[in-house]
Coordinates of C-alpha atoms and ligand atoms in Angstrom, one line a residue:
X1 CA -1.6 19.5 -10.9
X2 CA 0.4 22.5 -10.5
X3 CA 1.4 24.7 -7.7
X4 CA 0.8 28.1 -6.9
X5 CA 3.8 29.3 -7.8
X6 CA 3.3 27.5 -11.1
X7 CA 5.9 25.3 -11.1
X8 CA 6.3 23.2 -7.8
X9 CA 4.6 21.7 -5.3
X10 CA 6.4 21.3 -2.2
X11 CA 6.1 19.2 0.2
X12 CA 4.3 20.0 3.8
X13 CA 4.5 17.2 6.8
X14 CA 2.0 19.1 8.9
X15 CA -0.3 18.8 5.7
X16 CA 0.8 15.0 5.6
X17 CA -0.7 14.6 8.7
X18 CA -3.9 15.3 8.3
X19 CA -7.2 12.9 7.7
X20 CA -10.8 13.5 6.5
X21 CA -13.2 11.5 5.7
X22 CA -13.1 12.2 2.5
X23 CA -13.6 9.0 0.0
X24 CA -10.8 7.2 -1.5
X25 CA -10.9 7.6 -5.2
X26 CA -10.3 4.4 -7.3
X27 CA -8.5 5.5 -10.7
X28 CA -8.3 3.8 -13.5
X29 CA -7.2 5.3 -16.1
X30 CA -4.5 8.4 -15.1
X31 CA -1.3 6.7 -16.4
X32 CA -0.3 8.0 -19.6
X33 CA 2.6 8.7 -21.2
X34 CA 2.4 12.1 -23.3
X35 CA 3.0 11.5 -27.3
X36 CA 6.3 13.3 -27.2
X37 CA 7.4 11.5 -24.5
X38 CA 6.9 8.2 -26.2
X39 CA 10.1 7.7 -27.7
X40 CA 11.9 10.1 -25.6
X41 CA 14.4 7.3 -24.1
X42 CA 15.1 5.9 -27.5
X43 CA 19.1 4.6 -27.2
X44 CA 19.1 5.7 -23.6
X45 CA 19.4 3.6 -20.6
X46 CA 18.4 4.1 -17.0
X47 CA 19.1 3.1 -13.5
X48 CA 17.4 3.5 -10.1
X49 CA 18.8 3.3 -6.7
X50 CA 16.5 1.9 -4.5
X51 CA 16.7 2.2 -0.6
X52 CA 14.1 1.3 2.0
X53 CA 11.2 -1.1 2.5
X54 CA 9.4 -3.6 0.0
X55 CA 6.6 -0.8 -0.7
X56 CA 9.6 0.9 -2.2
X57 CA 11.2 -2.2 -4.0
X58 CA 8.0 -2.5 -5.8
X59 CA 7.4 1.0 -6.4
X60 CA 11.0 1.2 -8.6
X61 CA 9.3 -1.9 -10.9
X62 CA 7.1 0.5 -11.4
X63 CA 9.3 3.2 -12.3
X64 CA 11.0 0.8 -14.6
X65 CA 8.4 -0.1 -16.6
X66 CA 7.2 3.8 -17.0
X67 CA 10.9 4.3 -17.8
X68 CA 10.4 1.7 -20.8
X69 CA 7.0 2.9 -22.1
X70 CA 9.1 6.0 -23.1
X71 CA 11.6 3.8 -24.8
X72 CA 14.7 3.5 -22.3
X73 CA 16.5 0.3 -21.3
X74 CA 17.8 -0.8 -18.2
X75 CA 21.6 -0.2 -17.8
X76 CA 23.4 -3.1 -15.6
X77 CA 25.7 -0.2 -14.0
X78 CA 25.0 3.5 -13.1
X79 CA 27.7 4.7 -15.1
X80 CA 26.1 3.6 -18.6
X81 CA 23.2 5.4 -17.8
X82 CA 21.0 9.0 -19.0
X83 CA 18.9 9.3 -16.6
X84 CA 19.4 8.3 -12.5
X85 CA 16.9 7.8 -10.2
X86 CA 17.0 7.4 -6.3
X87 CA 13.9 5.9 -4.6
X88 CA 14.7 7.0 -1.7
X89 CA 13.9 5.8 2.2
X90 CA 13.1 8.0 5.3
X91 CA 12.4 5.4 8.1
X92 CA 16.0 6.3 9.5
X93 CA 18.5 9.0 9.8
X94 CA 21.5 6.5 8.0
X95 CA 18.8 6.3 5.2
X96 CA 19.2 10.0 4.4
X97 CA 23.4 9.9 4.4
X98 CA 22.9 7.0 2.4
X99 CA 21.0 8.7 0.1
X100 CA 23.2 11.7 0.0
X101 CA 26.3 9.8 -0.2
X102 CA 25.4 8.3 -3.1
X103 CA 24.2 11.8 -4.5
X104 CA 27.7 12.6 -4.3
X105 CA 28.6 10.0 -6.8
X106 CA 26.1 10.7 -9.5
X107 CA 27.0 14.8 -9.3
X108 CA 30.2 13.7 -10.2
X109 CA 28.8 11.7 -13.5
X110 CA 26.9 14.4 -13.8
X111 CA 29.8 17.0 -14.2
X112 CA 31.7 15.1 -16.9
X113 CA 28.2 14.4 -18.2
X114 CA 25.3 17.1 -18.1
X115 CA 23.3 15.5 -20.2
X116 CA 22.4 12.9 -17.7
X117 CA 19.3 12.8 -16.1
X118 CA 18.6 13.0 -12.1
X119 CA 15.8 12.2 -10.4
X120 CA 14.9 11.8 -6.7
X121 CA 11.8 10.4 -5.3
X122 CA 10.5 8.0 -2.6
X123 CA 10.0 9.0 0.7
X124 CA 12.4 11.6 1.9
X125 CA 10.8 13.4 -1.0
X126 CA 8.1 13.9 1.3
X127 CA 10.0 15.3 4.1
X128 CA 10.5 19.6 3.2
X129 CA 13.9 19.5 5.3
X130 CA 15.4 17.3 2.4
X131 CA 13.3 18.9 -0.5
X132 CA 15.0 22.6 0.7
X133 CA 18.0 21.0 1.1
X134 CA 18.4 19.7 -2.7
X135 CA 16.6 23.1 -3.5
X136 CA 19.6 25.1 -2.4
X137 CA 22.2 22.5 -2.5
X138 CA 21.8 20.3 -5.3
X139 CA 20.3 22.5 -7.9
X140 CA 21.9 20.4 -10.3
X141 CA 19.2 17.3 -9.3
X142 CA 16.5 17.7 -12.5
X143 CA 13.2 16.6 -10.9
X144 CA 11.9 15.2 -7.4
X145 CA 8.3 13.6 -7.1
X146 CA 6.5 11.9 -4.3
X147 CA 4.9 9.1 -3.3
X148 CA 1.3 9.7 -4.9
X149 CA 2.7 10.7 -8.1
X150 CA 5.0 7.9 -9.2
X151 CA 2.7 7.6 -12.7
X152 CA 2.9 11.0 -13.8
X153 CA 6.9 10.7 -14.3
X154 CA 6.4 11.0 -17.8
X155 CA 4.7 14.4 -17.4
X156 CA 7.5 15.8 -14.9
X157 CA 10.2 15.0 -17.3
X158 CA 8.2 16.6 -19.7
X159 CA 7.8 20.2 -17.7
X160 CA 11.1 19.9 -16.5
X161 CA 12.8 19.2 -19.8
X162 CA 10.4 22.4 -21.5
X163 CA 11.1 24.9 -18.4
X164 CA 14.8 23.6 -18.0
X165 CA 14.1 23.8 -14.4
X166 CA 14.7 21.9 -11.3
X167 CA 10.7 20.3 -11.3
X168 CA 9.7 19.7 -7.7
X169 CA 6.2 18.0 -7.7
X170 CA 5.5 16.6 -4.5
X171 CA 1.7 16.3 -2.9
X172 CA 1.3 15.8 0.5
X173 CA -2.1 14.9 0.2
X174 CA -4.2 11.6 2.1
X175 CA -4.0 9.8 -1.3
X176 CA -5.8 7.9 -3.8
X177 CA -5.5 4.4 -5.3
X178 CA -4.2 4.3 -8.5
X179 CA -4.7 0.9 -11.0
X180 CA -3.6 0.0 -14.1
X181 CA 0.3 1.5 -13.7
X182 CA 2.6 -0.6 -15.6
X183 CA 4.8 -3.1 -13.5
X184 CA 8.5 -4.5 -14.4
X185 CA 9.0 -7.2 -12.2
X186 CA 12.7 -8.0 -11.0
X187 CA 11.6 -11.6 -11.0
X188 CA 9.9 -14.6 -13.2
X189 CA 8.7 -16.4 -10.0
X190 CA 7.9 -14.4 -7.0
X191 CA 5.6 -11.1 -7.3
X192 CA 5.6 -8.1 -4.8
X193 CA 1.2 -7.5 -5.3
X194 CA 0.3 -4.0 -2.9
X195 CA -3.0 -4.5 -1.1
X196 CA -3.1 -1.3 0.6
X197 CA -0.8 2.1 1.0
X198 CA -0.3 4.3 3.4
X199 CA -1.2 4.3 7.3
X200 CA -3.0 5.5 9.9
X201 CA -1.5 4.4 12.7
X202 CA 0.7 6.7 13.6
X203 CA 3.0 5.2 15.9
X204 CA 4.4 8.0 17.7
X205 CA 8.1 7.2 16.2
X206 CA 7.6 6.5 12.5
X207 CA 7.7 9.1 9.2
X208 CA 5.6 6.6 7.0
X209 CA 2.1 7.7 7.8
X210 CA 3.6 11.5 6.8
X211 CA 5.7 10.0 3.6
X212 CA 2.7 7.5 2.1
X213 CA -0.8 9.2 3.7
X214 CA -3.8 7.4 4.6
X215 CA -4.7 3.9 4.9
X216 CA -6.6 3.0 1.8
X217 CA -7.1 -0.6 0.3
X218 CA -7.4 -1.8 -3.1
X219 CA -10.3 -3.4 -4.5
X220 CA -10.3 -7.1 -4.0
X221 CA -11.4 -7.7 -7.1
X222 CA -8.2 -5.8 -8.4
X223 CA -6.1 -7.8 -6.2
X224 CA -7.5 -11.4 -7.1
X225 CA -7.5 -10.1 -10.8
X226 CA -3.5 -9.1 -10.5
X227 CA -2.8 -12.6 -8.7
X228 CA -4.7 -14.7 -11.3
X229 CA -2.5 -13.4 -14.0
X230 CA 0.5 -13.9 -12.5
X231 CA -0.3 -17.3 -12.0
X232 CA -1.0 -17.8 -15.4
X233 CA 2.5 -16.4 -16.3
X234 CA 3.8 -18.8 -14.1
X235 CA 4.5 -17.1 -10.8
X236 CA 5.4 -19.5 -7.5
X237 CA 4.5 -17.0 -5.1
X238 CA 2.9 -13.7 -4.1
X239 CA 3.6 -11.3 -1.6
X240 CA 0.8 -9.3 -0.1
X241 CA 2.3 -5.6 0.4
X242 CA 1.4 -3.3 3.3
X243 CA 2.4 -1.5 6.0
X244 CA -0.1 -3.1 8.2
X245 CA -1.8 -5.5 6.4
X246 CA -3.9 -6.7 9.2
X247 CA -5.9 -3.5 8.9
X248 CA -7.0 -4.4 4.7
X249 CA -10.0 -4.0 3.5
X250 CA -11.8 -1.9 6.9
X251 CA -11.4 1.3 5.0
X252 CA -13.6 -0.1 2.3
X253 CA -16.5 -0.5 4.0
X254 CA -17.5 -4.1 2.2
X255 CA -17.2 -6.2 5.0
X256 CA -14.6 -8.0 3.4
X257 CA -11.1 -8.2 5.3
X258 CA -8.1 -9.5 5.6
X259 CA -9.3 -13.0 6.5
X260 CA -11.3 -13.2 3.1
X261 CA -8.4 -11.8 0.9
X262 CA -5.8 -14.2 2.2
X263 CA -8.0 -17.0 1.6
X264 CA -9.3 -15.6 -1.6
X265 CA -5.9 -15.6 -3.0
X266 CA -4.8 -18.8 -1.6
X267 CA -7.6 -20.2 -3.7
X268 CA -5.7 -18.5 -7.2
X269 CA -4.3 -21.9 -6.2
X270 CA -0.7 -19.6 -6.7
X271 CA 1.6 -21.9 -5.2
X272 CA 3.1 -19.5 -2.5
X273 CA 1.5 -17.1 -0.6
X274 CA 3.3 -14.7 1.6
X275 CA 2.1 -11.2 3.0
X276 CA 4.0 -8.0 5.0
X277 CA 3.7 -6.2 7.8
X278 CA 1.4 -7.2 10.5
X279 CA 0.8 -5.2 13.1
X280 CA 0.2 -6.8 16.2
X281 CA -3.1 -4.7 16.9
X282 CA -5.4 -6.3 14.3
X283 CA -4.2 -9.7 14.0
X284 CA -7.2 -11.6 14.7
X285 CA -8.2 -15.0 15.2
X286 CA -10.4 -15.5 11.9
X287 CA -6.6 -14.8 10.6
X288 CA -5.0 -17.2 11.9
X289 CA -7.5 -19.9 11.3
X290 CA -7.1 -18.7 7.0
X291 CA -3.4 -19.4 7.5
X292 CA -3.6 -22.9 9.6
X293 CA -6.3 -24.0 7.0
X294 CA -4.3 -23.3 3.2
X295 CA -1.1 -25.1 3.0
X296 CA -0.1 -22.5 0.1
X297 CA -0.1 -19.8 2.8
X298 CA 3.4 -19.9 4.1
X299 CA 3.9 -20.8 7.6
X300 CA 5.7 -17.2 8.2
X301 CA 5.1 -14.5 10.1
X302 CA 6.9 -10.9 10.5
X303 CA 5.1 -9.4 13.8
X304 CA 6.7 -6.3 14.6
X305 CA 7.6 -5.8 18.9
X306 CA 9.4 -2.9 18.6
X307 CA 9.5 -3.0 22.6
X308 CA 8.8 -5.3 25.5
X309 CA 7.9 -2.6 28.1
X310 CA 4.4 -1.5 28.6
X311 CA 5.1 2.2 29.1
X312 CA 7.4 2.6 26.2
X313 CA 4.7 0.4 24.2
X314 CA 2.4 3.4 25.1
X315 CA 4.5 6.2 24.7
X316 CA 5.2 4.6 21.3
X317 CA 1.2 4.9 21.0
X318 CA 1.4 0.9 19.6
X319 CA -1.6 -0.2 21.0
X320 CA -0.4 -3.4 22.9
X321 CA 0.8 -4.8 26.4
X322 CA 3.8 -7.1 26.9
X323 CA 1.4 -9.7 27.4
X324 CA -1.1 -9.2 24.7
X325 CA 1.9 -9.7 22.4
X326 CA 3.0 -13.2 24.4
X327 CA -0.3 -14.3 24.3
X328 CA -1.0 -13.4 20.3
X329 CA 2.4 -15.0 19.5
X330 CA 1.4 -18.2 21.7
X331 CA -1.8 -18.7 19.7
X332 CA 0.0 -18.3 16.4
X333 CA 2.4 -21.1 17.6
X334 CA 0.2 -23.3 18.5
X335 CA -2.1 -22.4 15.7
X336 CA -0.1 -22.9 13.1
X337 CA 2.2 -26.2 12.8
X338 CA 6.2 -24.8 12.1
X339 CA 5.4 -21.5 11.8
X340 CA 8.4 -19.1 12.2
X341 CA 8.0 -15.7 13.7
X342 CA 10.4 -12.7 12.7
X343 CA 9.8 -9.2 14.8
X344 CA 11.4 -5.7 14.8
X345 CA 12.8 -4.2 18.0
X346 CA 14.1 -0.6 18.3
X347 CA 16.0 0.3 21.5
X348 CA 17.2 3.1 23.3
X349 CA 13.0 5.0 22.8
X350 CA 13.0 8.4 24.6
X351 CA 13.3 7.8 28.5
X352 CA 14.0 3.8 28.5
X353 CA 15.2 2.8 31.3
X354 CA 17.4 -0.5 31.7
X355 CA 14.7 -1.5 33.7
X356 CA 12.0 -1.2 30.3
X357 CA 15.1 -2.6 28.4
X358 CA 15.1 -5.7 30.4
X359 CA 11.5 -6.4 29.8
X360 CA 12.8 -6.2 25.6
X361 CA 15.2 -9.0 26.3
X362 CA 12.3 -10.6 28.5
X363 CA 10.2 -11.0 25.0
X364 CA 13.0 -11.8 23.1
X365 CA 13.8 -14.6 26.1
X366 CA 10.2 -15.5 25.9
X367 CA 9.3 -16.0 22.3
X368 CA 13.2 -16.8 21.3
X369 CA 12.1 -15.7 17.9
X370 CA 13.5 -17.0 14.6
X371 CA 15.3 -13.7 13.6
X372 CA 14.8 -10.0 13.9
X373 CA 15.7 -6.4 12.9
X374 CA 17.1 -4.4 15.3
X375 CA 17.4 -0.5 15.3
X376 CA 18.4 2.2 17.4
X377 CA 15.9 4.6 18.0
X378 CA 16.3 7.4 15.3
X379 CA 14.2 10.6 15.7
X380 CA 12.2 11.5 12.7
X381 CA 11.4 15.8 12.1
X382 CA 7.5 16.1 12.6
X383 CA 7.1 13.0 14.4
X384 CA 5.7 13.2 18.3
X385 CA 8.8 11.1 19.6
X386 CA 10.9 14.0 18.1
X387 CA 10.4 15.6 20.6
X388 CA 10.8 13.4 23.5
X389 CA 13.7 13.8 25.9
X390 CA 16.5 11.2 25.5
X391 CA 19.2 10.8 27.7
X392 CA 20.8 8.1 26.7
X393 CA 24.5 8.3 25.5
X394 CA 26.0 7.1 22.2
X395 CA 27.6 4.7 23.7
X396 CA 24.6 3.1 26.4
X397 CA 22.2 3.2 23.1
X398 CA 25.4 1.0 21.2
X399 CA 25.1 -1.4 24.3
X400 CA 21.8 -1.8 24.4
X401 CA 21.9 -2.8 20.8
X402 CA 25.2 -4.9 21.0
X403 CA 23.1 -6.8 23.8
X404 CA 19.7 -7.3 21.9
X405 CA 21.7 -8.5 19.0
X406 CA 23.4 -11.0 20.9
X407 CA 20.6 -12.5 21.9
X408 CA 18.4 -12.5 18.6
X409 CA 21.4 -14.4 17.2
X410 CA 21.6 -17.1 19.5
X411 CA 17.9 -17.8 19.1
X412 CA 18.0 -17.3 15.4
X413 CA 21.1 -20.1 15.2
X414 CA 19.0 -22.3 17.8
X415 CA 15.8 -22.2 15.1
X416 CA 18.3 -22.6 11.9
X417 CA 19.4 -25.7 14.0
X418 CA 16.4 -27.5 14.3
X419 CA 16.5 -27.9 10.3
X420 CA 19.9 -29.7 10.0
X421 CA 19.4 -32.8 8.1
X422 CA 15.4 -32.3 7.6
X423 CA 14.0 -32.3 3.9
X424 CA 12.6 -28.7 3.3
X425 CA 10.7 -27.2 0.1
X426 CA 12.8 -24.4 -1.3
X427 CA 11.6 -22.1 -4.2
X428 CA 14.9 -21.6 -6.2
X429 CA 14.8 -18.4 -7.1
X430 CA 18.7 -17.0 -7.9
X431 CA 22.1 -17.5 -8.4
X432 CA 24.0 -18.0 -4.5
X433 CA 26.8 -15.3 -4.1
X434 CA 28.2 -18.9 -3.2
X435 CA 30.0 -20.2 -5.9
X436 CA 27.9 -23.7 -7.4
X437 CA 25.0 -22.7 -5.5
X438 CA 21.4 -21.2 -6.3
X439 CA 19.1 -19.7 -3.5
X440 CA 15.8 -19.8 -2.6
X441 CA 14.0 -19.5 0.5
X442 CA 11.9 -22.0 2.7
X443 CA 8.4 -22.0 3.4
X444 CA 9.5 -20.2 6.6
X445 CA 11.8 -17.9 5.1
X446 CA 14.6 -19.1 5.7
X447 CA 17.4 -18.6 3.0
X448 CA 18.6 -21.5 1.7
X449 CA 22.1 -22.0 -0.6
X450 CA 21.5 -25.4 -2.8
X451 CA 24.2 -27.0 -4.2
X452 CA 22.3 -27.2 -8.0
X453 CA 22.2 -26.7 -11.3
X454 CA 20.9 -23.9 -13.0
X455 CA 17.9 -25.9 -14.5
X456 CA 16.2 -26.0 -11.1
X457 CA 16.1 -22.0 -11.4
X458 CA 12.1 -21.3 -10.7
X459 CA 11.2 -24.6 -9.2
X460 CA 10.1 -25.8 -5.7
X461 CA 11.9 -28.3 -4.6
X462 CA 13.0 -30.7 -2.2
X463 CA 16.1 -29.6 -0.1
X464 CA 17.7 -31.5 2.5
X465 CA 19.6 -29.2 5.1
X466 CA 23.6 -30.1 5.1
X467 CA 24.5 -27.3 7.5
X468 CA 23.0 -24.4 9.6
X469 CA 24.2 -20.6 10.3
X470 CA 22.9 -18.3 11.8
X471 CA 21.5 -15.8 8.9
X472 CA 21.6 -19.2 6.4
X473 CA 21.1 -23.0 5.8
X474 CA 23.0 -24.9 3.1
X475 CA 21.4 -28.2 1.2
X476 CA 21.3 -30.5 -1.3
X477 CA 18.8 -31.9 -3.6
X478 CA 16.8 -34.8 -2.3
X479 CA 17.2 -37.7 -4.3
X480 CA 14.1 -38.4 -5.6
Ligands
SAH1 N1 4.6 -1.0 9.3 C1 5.5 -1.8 10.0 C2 6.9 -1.2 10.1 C3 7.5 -0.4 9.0 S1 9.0 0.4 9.3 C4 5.0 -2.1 11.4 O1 4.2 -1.3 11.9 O2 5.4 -3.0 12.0 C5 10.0 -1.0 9.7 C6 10.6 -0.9 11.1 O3 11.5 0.2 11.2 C7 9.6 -0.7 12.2 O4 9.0 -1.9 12.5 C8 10.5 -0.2 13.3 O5 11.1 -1.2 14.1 C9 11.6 0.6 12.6 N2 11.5 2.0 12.7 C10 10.5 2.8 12.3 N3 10.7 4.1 12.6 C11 11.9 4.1 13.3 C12 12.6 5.1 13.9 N4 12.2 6.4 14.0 N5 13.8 4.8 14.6 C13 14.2 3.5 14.6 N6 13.5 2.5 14.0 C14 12.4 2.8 13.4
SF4_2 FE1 5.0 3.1 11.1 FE2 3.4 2.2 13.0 FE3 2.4 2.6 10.6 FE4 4.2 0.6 11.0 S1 2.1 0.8 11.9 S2 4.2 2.1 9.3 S3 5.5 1.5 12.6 S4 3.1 4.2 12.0
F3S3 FE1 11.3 3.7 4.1 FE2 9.1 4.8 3.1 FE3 9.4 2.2 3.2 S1 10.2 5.5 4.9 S2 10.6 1.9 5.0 S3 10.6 3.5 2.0 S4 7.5 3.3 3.5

């Protein structure tokens, strides 16, 4: 697909925007990598930056693997590498001088080396203000592509290596659901698995349903196909991908939601099965019944807040009071034995008021949740809360967050405490930056460092807690 001007396609956030009820296209067979292309990374290496959400983390295995179907290997450090790719993050204004800070460092690669490579993609190749920035800026960046075009890298490279041109090809388009794109996975024993992309929810805040398009679900036959063979190549555990999982499957008009995928893949019998985001909104009881019922669905739950006042909940356009939010959180508690709830908060909203603030800490108070990300409210171009008036100061919004924080980590050390000396399965799944010690995570998610030896790499086991902190646990084996 070209553009009019014949060789870019730029992108367009009012275009992003938009929704029709046009079908969503299953397609099977789009990823391929050109003949000339095939051995085009022979003795080369490559390296991607990645930034943002999991969506992303599992979108640069992705790349990877494209990136080795033309023949390139994966260099350990950026400076070894021919061709550099950022998959990027627009969720916050610090993602983009992240981004662009570490732009900085790869032009100067770059001048020493013109041969190498540059590529930018992700979701602030969505946003135009970026695009024209690298446009005029950073003419020196070789090709940018989007979200819904991650499998036809092999054909950008191609165009832009024939025209010698900076290659823009960007779509801001609803969105189809691709299969069959080749998959590098950074681990042997857990496996990101993408259920759904995009969203419609539009929270009046958030870039994503702009950056990643519509809501559209994959097959569940696709998704219970990838999950068996991952437990046949030994896998532990699966994580369901989406940004609002809780809404899978209702775009596919087969009667078949989220409630019959999660127990559908429970019975993969895969030994672990995690999923993220939910969104508060469509969380429904059936749900939480799945999850009490299969012990090999992890007893964790991220449940986004984002606030605990009912007029910034609206003005965010998220669907939920206060108390809805208390009384779903109350029924997952009691639903589900040790479950652990995580949330995300953002303060300082347009027009919040210490008064809507207070109800925030009321929540956090309230449900005294196990952990949670924290942001300051960071207003996205094209987004209704852009446009919002905000008169908070720097250094109010800094409180506000100084405060939160201080109180998600005093709740977050009081859970960590009730495990001290308790027996806890951990999947061991890395070396610790901890000298002697691997790490894994608990059923609950906690992060666990295990005093063990590197044979127990990719096992479940038995860990009894030694000593609690607030972002970690320590343990030892249990003696069996
Ligand atoms: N789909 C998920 C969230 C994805 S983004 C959900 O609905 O819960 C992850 C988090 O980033 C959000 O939960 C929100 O807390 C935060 N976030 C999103 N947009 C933001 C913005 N403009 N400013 C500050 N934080 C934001
Ligand atoms: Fe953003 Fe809201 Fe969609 Fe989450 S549900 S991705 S916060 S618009
Ligand atoms: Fe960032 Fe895009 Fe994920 S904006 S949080 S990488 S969906």
């Amino acid at each position: 697909m070209k553009g009019s001007d014949n060789y870019m396609n730029l992108p367009d956030l009012k275009e992003a925007k938009k929704r029709t009820n046009k079908d969503i296209k299953i397609i099977n067979n789009d990823y391929k990598v050109p003949k000339n292309m095939k051995t085009f990374g022979k003795n080369k290496k490559y390296y991607i930056k990645t930034y943002g959400c999991q969506m992303n983390v599992h979108d640069s295995e992705n790349i990877k693997a494209i990136l080795e179907d033309m023949s390139f290997t994966e260099a350990s450090e950026m400076e070894d590498a021919d061709i550099i790719i950022l998959n990027t993050c627009a969720i916050r204004e610090n993602a983009h001088n992240k981004m662009f800070g570490f732009l900085g460092r790869v032009k100067h690669l770059k001048e020493s080396n013109p041969n190498i490579i540059c590529g930018i993609c992700g979701c602030m190749a969505q946003e135009e203000s970026v695009v024209e920035d690298i446009k005029s800026k950073y003419k020196w960046v070789d090709i940018i592509f989007g979200t819904h075009n991650i499998h036809k890298l092999p054909s950008i490279l191609e165009d832009s290596l024939k025209d010698n041109t900076q290659e823009i090809e960007v779509y801001s388009i609803e969105g189809d659901v691709y299969e069959n794109i080749p998959v590098k996975r950074d681990s042997k024993y857990k496996a990101w698995v993408n259920i759904m992309y995009g969203c419609d929810k539009f929270c009046t805040y958030c870039i994503v349903p702009y950056t990643r398009g519509k809501q559209r679900s994959r097959l569940p036959k696709d998704i219970i196909r990838e999950v068996e063979k991952l437990v046949s190549d030994g896998y532990k555990e699966v994580t369901l991908l989406g940004q609002n999982v809780n809404a899978y499957g209702k775009d596919l008009k087969l009667n078949y939601t989220m409630s019959n995928l999660l127990e559908d893949v429970a019975k993969t019998n895969i030994e672990r099965v995690r999923f993220v985001t939910s969104h508060p909104w469509d969380f429904n009881d059936k749900m939480i019944d799945v999850i009490a019922k299969y012990p090999n669905i992890m007893p964790y739950i991220h449940l986004p807040l984002q606030s605990g006042s009912d007029r910034i909940l609206k003005l965010m356009g998220r669907r939920y009071t206060k108390e809805e939010y208390i009384n779903l959180f109350n029924k997952i508690k009691e639903k589900i034995p040790n479950v652990s709830i995580t949330t995300d908060i953002i303060v300082a909203f347009p027009g919040e008021t210490d008064d809507d603030f207070n109800d925030t800490l009321d929540v956090v108070n309230t449900c005294k949740f196990d952990s949670a990300f924290t942001f300051i409210f960071s207003p996205r171009k094209g987004t209704p809360a852009y446009n919002m008036k905000n008169d908070l100061s720097e250094e109010e919004k800094n409180n506000r967050l100084y405060k939160l924080n201080e109180l998600v980590n005093k709740y977050a050390l009081e859970a960590n405490q009730k495990y001290l000396n308790k027996t806890v399965k951990v999947l061991i799944e890395d070396k610790s930056d901890k000298e002697g010690y691997l790490m894994g995570y608990t059923d609950t998610m906690k992060l666990v460092n295990v005093k063990a030896d590197e044979k127990y790499l990719g096992k479940i086991v038995d860990v009894k807690i030694t000593d609690v902190k607030t972002w970690s646990l320590d343990g030892i084996l249990e003696k069996v």
